[in-house]
Coordinates of C-alpha atoms in Angstrom, one line a residue:
X1 CA 11.4 154.7 -102.5
X2 CA 15.2 154.8 -102.3
X3 CA 17.0 151.6 -101.4
X4 CA 19.0 151.0 -98.2
X5 CA 22.4 152.7 -98.5
X6 CA 24.1 151.0 -95.6
X7 CA 25.3 147.5 -96.3
X8 CA 25.8 146.0 -92.9
X9 CA 23.1 146.8 -90.4
X10 CA 22.6 145.8 -86.8
X11 CA 19.0 145.4 -85.5
X12 CA 18.8 145.4 -81.7
X13 CA 15.7 144.1 -80.0
X14 CA 15.3 141.7 -82.9
X15 CA 13.0 139.4 -81.0
X16 CA 10.5 142.2 -80.3
X17 CA 7.3 143.0 -82.2
X18 CA 8.7 145.7 -84.4
X19 CA 12.0 144.0 -84.9
X20 CA 10.3 140.8 -86.0
X21 CA 8.1 142.8 -88.4
X22 CA 11.0 144.6 -90.0
X23 CA 13.4 141.7 -90.5
X24 CA 11.8 140.2 -93.7
X25 CA 11.9 143.6 -95.5
X26 CA 15.3 144.7 -94.4
X27 CA 17.3 141.5 -94.9
X28 CA 16.7 141.5 -98.7
X29 CA 18.3 145.0 -98.9
X30 CA 21.6 144.5 -97.2
X31 CA 24.7 142.4 -97.3
X32 CA 24.3 141.5 -93.6
X33 CA 21.4 142.1 -91.3
X34 CA 22.9 141.3 -87.9
X35 CA 20.4 140.6 -85.2
X36 CA 20.9 141.0 -81.5
X37 CA 18.8 140.5 -78.4
X38 CA 19.3 139.0 -75.0
X39 CA 17.2 136.0 -76.0
X40 CA 18.2 133.8 -78.9
X41 CA 16.9 134.7 -82.3
X42 CA 17.3 132.2 -85.1
X43 CA 18.5 133.8 -88.4
X44 CA 16.3 132.9 -91.3
X45 CA 18.0 130.1 -93.3
X46 CA 19.5 131.2 -96.6
X47 CA 19.3 134.9 -95.9
X48 CA 21.7 137.7 -95.0
X49 CA 20.8 137.4 -91.3
X50 CA 23.3 136.7 -88.6
X51 CA 22.9 136.7 -84.8
X52 CA 25.0 137.9 -81.9
X53 CA 23.5 137.4 -78.4
X54 CA 23.9 140.5 -76.2
X55 CA 22.4 142.0 -73.2
X56 CA 22.5 145.8 -73.5
X57 CA 24.2 146.0 -70.0
X58 CA 27.0 143.7 -71.1
X59 CA 29.6 146.1 -72.6
X60 CA 31.8 143.4 -74.1
X61 CA 28.8 141.7 -75.8
X62 CA 27.5 145.0 -77.1
X63 CA 30.9 145.8 -78.5
X64 CA 31.0 142.5 -80.4
X65 CA 27.5 143.1 -81.8
X66 CA 28.4 146.5 -83.3
X67 CA 31.8 145.5 -84.7
X68 CA 32.0 146.1 -88.4
X69 CA 28.5 147.4 -89.0
X70 CA 27.7 150.6 -90.9
X71 CA 24.4 151.5 -89.2
X72 CA 22.3 150.4 -86.3
X73 CA 18.5 150.3 -85.8
X74 CA 18.2 150.4 -82.0
X75 CA 14.9 148.9 -80.9
X76 CA 16.1 147.2 -77.8
X77 CA 14.8 148.1 -74.3
X78 CA 11.6 148.0 -72.2
X79 CA 8.7 149.2 -74.5
X80 CA 6.2 150.2 -71.8
X81 CA 5.8 152.0 -68.5
X82 CA 7.6 150.4 -65.5
X83 CA 9.2 151.3 -62.2
X84 CA 12.3 153.4 -62.7
X85 CA 14.7 150.6 -61.4
X86 CA 13.4 148.3 -64.2
X87 CA 13.8 151.0 -66.9
X88 CA 17.2 152.2 -65.7
X89 CA 19.2 149.2 -67.0
X90 CA 18.0 148.6 -70.6
X91 CA 16.6 152.1 -71.4
X92 CA 19.2 154.3 -69.8
X93 CA 22.4 152.5 -69.2
X94 CA 21.9 150.2 -72.2
X95 CA 21.2 153.1 -74.5
X96 CA 24.4 154.8 -73.5
X97 CA 26.4 151.5 -73.8
X98 CA 25.1 151.0 -77.4
X99 CA 25.8 154.6 -78.5
X100 CA 29.3 154.6 -77.0
X101 CA 30.1 151.2 -78.5
X102 CA 29.0 152.5 -81.9
X103 CA 31.2 155.5 -81.5
X104 CA 34.2 153.4 -80.7
X105 CA 33.5 151.1 -83.6
X106 CA 33.2 153.8 -86.2
X107 CA 29.5 153.2 -86.9
X108 CA 28.1 155.9 -89.3
X109 CA 24.4 156.1 -88.3
X110 CA 22.1 155.1 -85.5
X111 CA 18.3 155.0 -86.0
X112 CA 17.1 155.3 -82.4
X113 CA 13.6 154.0 -81.6
X114 CA 12.2 156.8 -79.4
X115 CA 8.5 157.1 -78.7
X116 CA 5.5 159.4 -79.0
X117 CA 5.5 159.2 -75.2
X118 CA 8.4 161.6 -75.2
X119 CA 5.8 164.3 -76.0
X120 CA 2.7 162.8 -74.6
X121 CA 1.8 165.8 -72.4
X122 CA 0.9 167.9 -75.4
X123 CA -2.8 168.2 -76.0
X124 CA -5.0 166.9 -78.9
X125 CA -5.2 170.3 -80.5
X126 CA -1.4 170.5 -80.8
X127 CA 0.3 169.6 -84.1
X128 CA 3.9 168.5 -83.5
X129 CA 6.9 168.1 -85.9
X130 CA 9.5 167.0 -83.4
X131 CA 11.0 170.5 -83.0
X132 CA 9.0 171.3 -79.9
X133 CA 10.4 170.8 -76.3
X134 CA 9.8 167.3 -75.1
X135 CA 6.9 166.7 -72.6
X136 CA 7.2 163.1 -71.5
X137 CA 4.0 161.5 -70.1
X138 CA 5.7 158.7 -68.1
X139 CA 9.0 157.4 -66.8
X140 CA 9.2 155.4 -70.0
X141 CA 8.8 158.6 -71.9
X142 CA 11.6 160.2 -69.8
X143 CA 13.9 157.3 -70.8
X144 CA 13.2 158.1 -74.5
X145 CA 13.9 161.8 -74.0
X146 CA 17.2 160.6 -72.4
X147 CA 18.0 158.5 -75.5
X148 CA 17.2 161.4 -77.8
X149 CA 19.6 163.6 -75.8
X150 CA 22.4 161.0 -76.0
X151 CA 21.8 160.9 -79.7
X152 CA 22.1 164.7 -80.0
X153 CA 25.2 164.7 -77.9
X154 CA 26.9 162.0 -80.0
X155 CA 25.9 163.8 -83.3
X156 CA 27.3 167.1 -82.1
X157 CA 30.4 165.8 -80.3
X158 CA 31.4 162.9 -82.4
X159 CA 29.7 163.4 -85.8
X160 CA 27.5 160.3 -85.5
X161 CA 24.5 160.5 -87.8
X162 CA 21.4 160.0 -85.6
X163 CA 17.7 159.8 -86.4
X164 CA 15.3 159.6 -83.4
X165 CA 12.0 158.0 -84.5
X166 CA 9.1 158.8 -82.1
X167 CA 7.1 155.7 -82.9
X168 CA 3.4 156.0 -82.7
X169 CA 0.9 153.1 -82.2
X170 CA 2.5 150.2 -84.1
X171 CA -0.5 147.8 -84.8
X172 CA -1.7 145.6 -87.6
X173 CA -4.7 147.9 -87.7
X174 CA -6.2 150.6 -85.5
X175 CA -8.4 149.3 -82.7
X176 CA -9.2 152.4 -80.5
X177 CA -10.0 156.1 -81.1
X178 CA -6.5 157.3 -80.2
X179 CA -5.1 155.2 -83.0
X180 CA -6.9 157.3 -85.6
X181 CA -4.2 159.9 -84.7
X182 CA -1.2 157.7 -83.8
X183 CA -1.4 154.6 -86.0
X184 CA 1.8 153.3 -87.6
X185 CA 1.0 150.4 -90.0
X186 CA 3.5 147.6 -90.5
X187 CA 3.9 148.6 -94.1
X188 CA 4.7 152.2 -93.2
X189 CA 7.0 151.1 -90.4
X190 CA 9.1 149.3 -93.0
X191 CA 9.0 152.2 -95.4
X192 CA 10.1 154.5 -92.5
X193 CA 13.0 152.5 -91.3
X194 CA 14.2 151.8 -94.9
X195 CA 14.1 155.6 -95.5
X196 CA 16.2 156.1 -92.3
X197 CA 18.8 153.7 -93.8
X198 CA 19.2 155.5 -97.1
X199 CA 22.6 157.1 -97.5
X200 CA 21.3 160.7 -97.6
X201 CA 23.5 162.5 -95.1
X202 CA 21.9 163.7 -91.8
X203 CA 23.2 165.2 -88.6
X204 CA 20.4 164.8 -86.1
X205 CA 16.8 164.4 -86.9
X206 CA 13.6 163.8 -84.8
X207 CA 10.8 162.3 -86.8
X208 CA 7.4 160.9 -85.8
X209 CA 6.8 157.3 -86.8
X210 CA 3.2 157.6 -88.0
X211 CA 1.2 156.7 -91.0
X212 CA -0.5 159.2 -93.3
X213 CA -3.5 159.4 -91.0
X214 CA -6.2 162.0 -91.9
X215 CA -6.5 162.9 -88.2
X216 CA -2.8 162.8 -87.3
X217 CA -1.3 164.9 -84.5
X218 CA 2.1 164.7 -86.1
X219 CA 2.1 166.0 -89.7
X220 CA 5.1 165.1 -91.8
X221 CA 7.7 167.8 -91.5
X222 CA 11.2 168.6 -92.8
X223 CA 12.7 165.5 -91.2
X224 CA 10.5 163.2 -93.2
X225 CA 11.3 165.1 -96.4
X226 CA 15.0 164.9 -95.6
X227 CA 15.0 161.1 -95.6
X228 CA 12.3 160.7 -98.2
X229 CA 9.7 159.0 -96.0
X230 CA 6.3 159.0 -97.6
X231 CA 3.7 157.0 -95.5
X232 CA 0.9 155.5 -97.5
X233 CA -1.6 154.1 -95.0
X234 CA -4.4 156.0 -93.3
X235 CA -6.2 154.9 -90.1
X236 CA -9.3 156.7 -91.3
X237 CA -10.4 153.7 -93.4
X238 CA -10.9 151.8 -90.1
X239 CA -12.8 154.7 -88.4
X240 CA -16.3 153.1 -88.8
X241 CA -15.1 149.9 -87.0
X242 CA -13.8 151.9 -84.0
X243 CA -16.3 152.9 -81.4
X244 CA -16.4 156.6 -80.6
X245 CA -14.8 157.2 -77.2
X246 CA -14.0 160.2 -75.0
X247 CA -11.3 162.4 -76.4
X248 CA -8.0 162.0 -74.6
X249 CA -6.9 165.0 -72.5
X250 CA -3.4 164.4 -73.6
X251 CA -1.8 162.9 -76.7
X252 CA -0.1 160.2 -74.5
X253 CA -3.5 158.7 -73.7
X254 CA -3.5 156.3 -70.7
X255 CA 0.3 156.8 -70.2
X256 CA -0.5 160.3 -69.0
X257 CA -2.8 159.1 -66.3
X258 CA -1.5 159.6 -62.8
X259 CA -2.0 156.0 -61.8
X260 CA -0.6 154.4 -64.9
X261 CA 2.3 152.1 -64.2
X262 CA 3.0 150.2 -61.1
X263 CA 5.3 152.8 -59.6
X264 CA 2.7 155.5 -59.8
X265 CA 0.0 153.6 -57.9
X266 CA 1.7 154.2 -54.5

């Protein structure tokens, strides 16, 4: 696996599950791993980590957080379905604020944490590479399609290098039948984001963040080959531990249900 090519990297949403899991592997690769979140995150002593507290809606704080970095891994935002008014701030306004601050600061690359829920209304028989039209399964998925569109705009208009990662089911190990198709192991997550930070030039890429699952819905395509991502883990080795359940009608699973999310119950 190639090493990280960008020397000063900002990690937004550093207090979250994925951010916390990526920190140990990324901080040994860079001169500075700058952490940011709206809650305080203590940098690990004696490492390359630094911290800038910033709410994604605070334009001045976001501008301070991106100043001087080469690349950004943008994990910040609400990671689940919610009423639109709750998603609007961090996932819509905040995503735009981050991209625009990066443009103004001369950042080279943004790795945007999108979601498989941007395409959750494809069926289990479909095999997706990221080139298909989005079919979001939820308001949360809609916000991720918005973020991908902002990334495409900033790549085309301003030359920002953007990789949209449609993250699958990030879990220590699979625990339900859907995960046999969607699991992203912690090890493969680190391999993926390290690959996204190599200095191989990109324009705009959409890639599914998924392990090398035998039953995957999202086979590795050209985007994965472009950045050299080679997943190693396979959910199939856990298959016997997972009870057989009904096959989901849609790839998005419960997110695609009409009553999923508090707003949809009305």
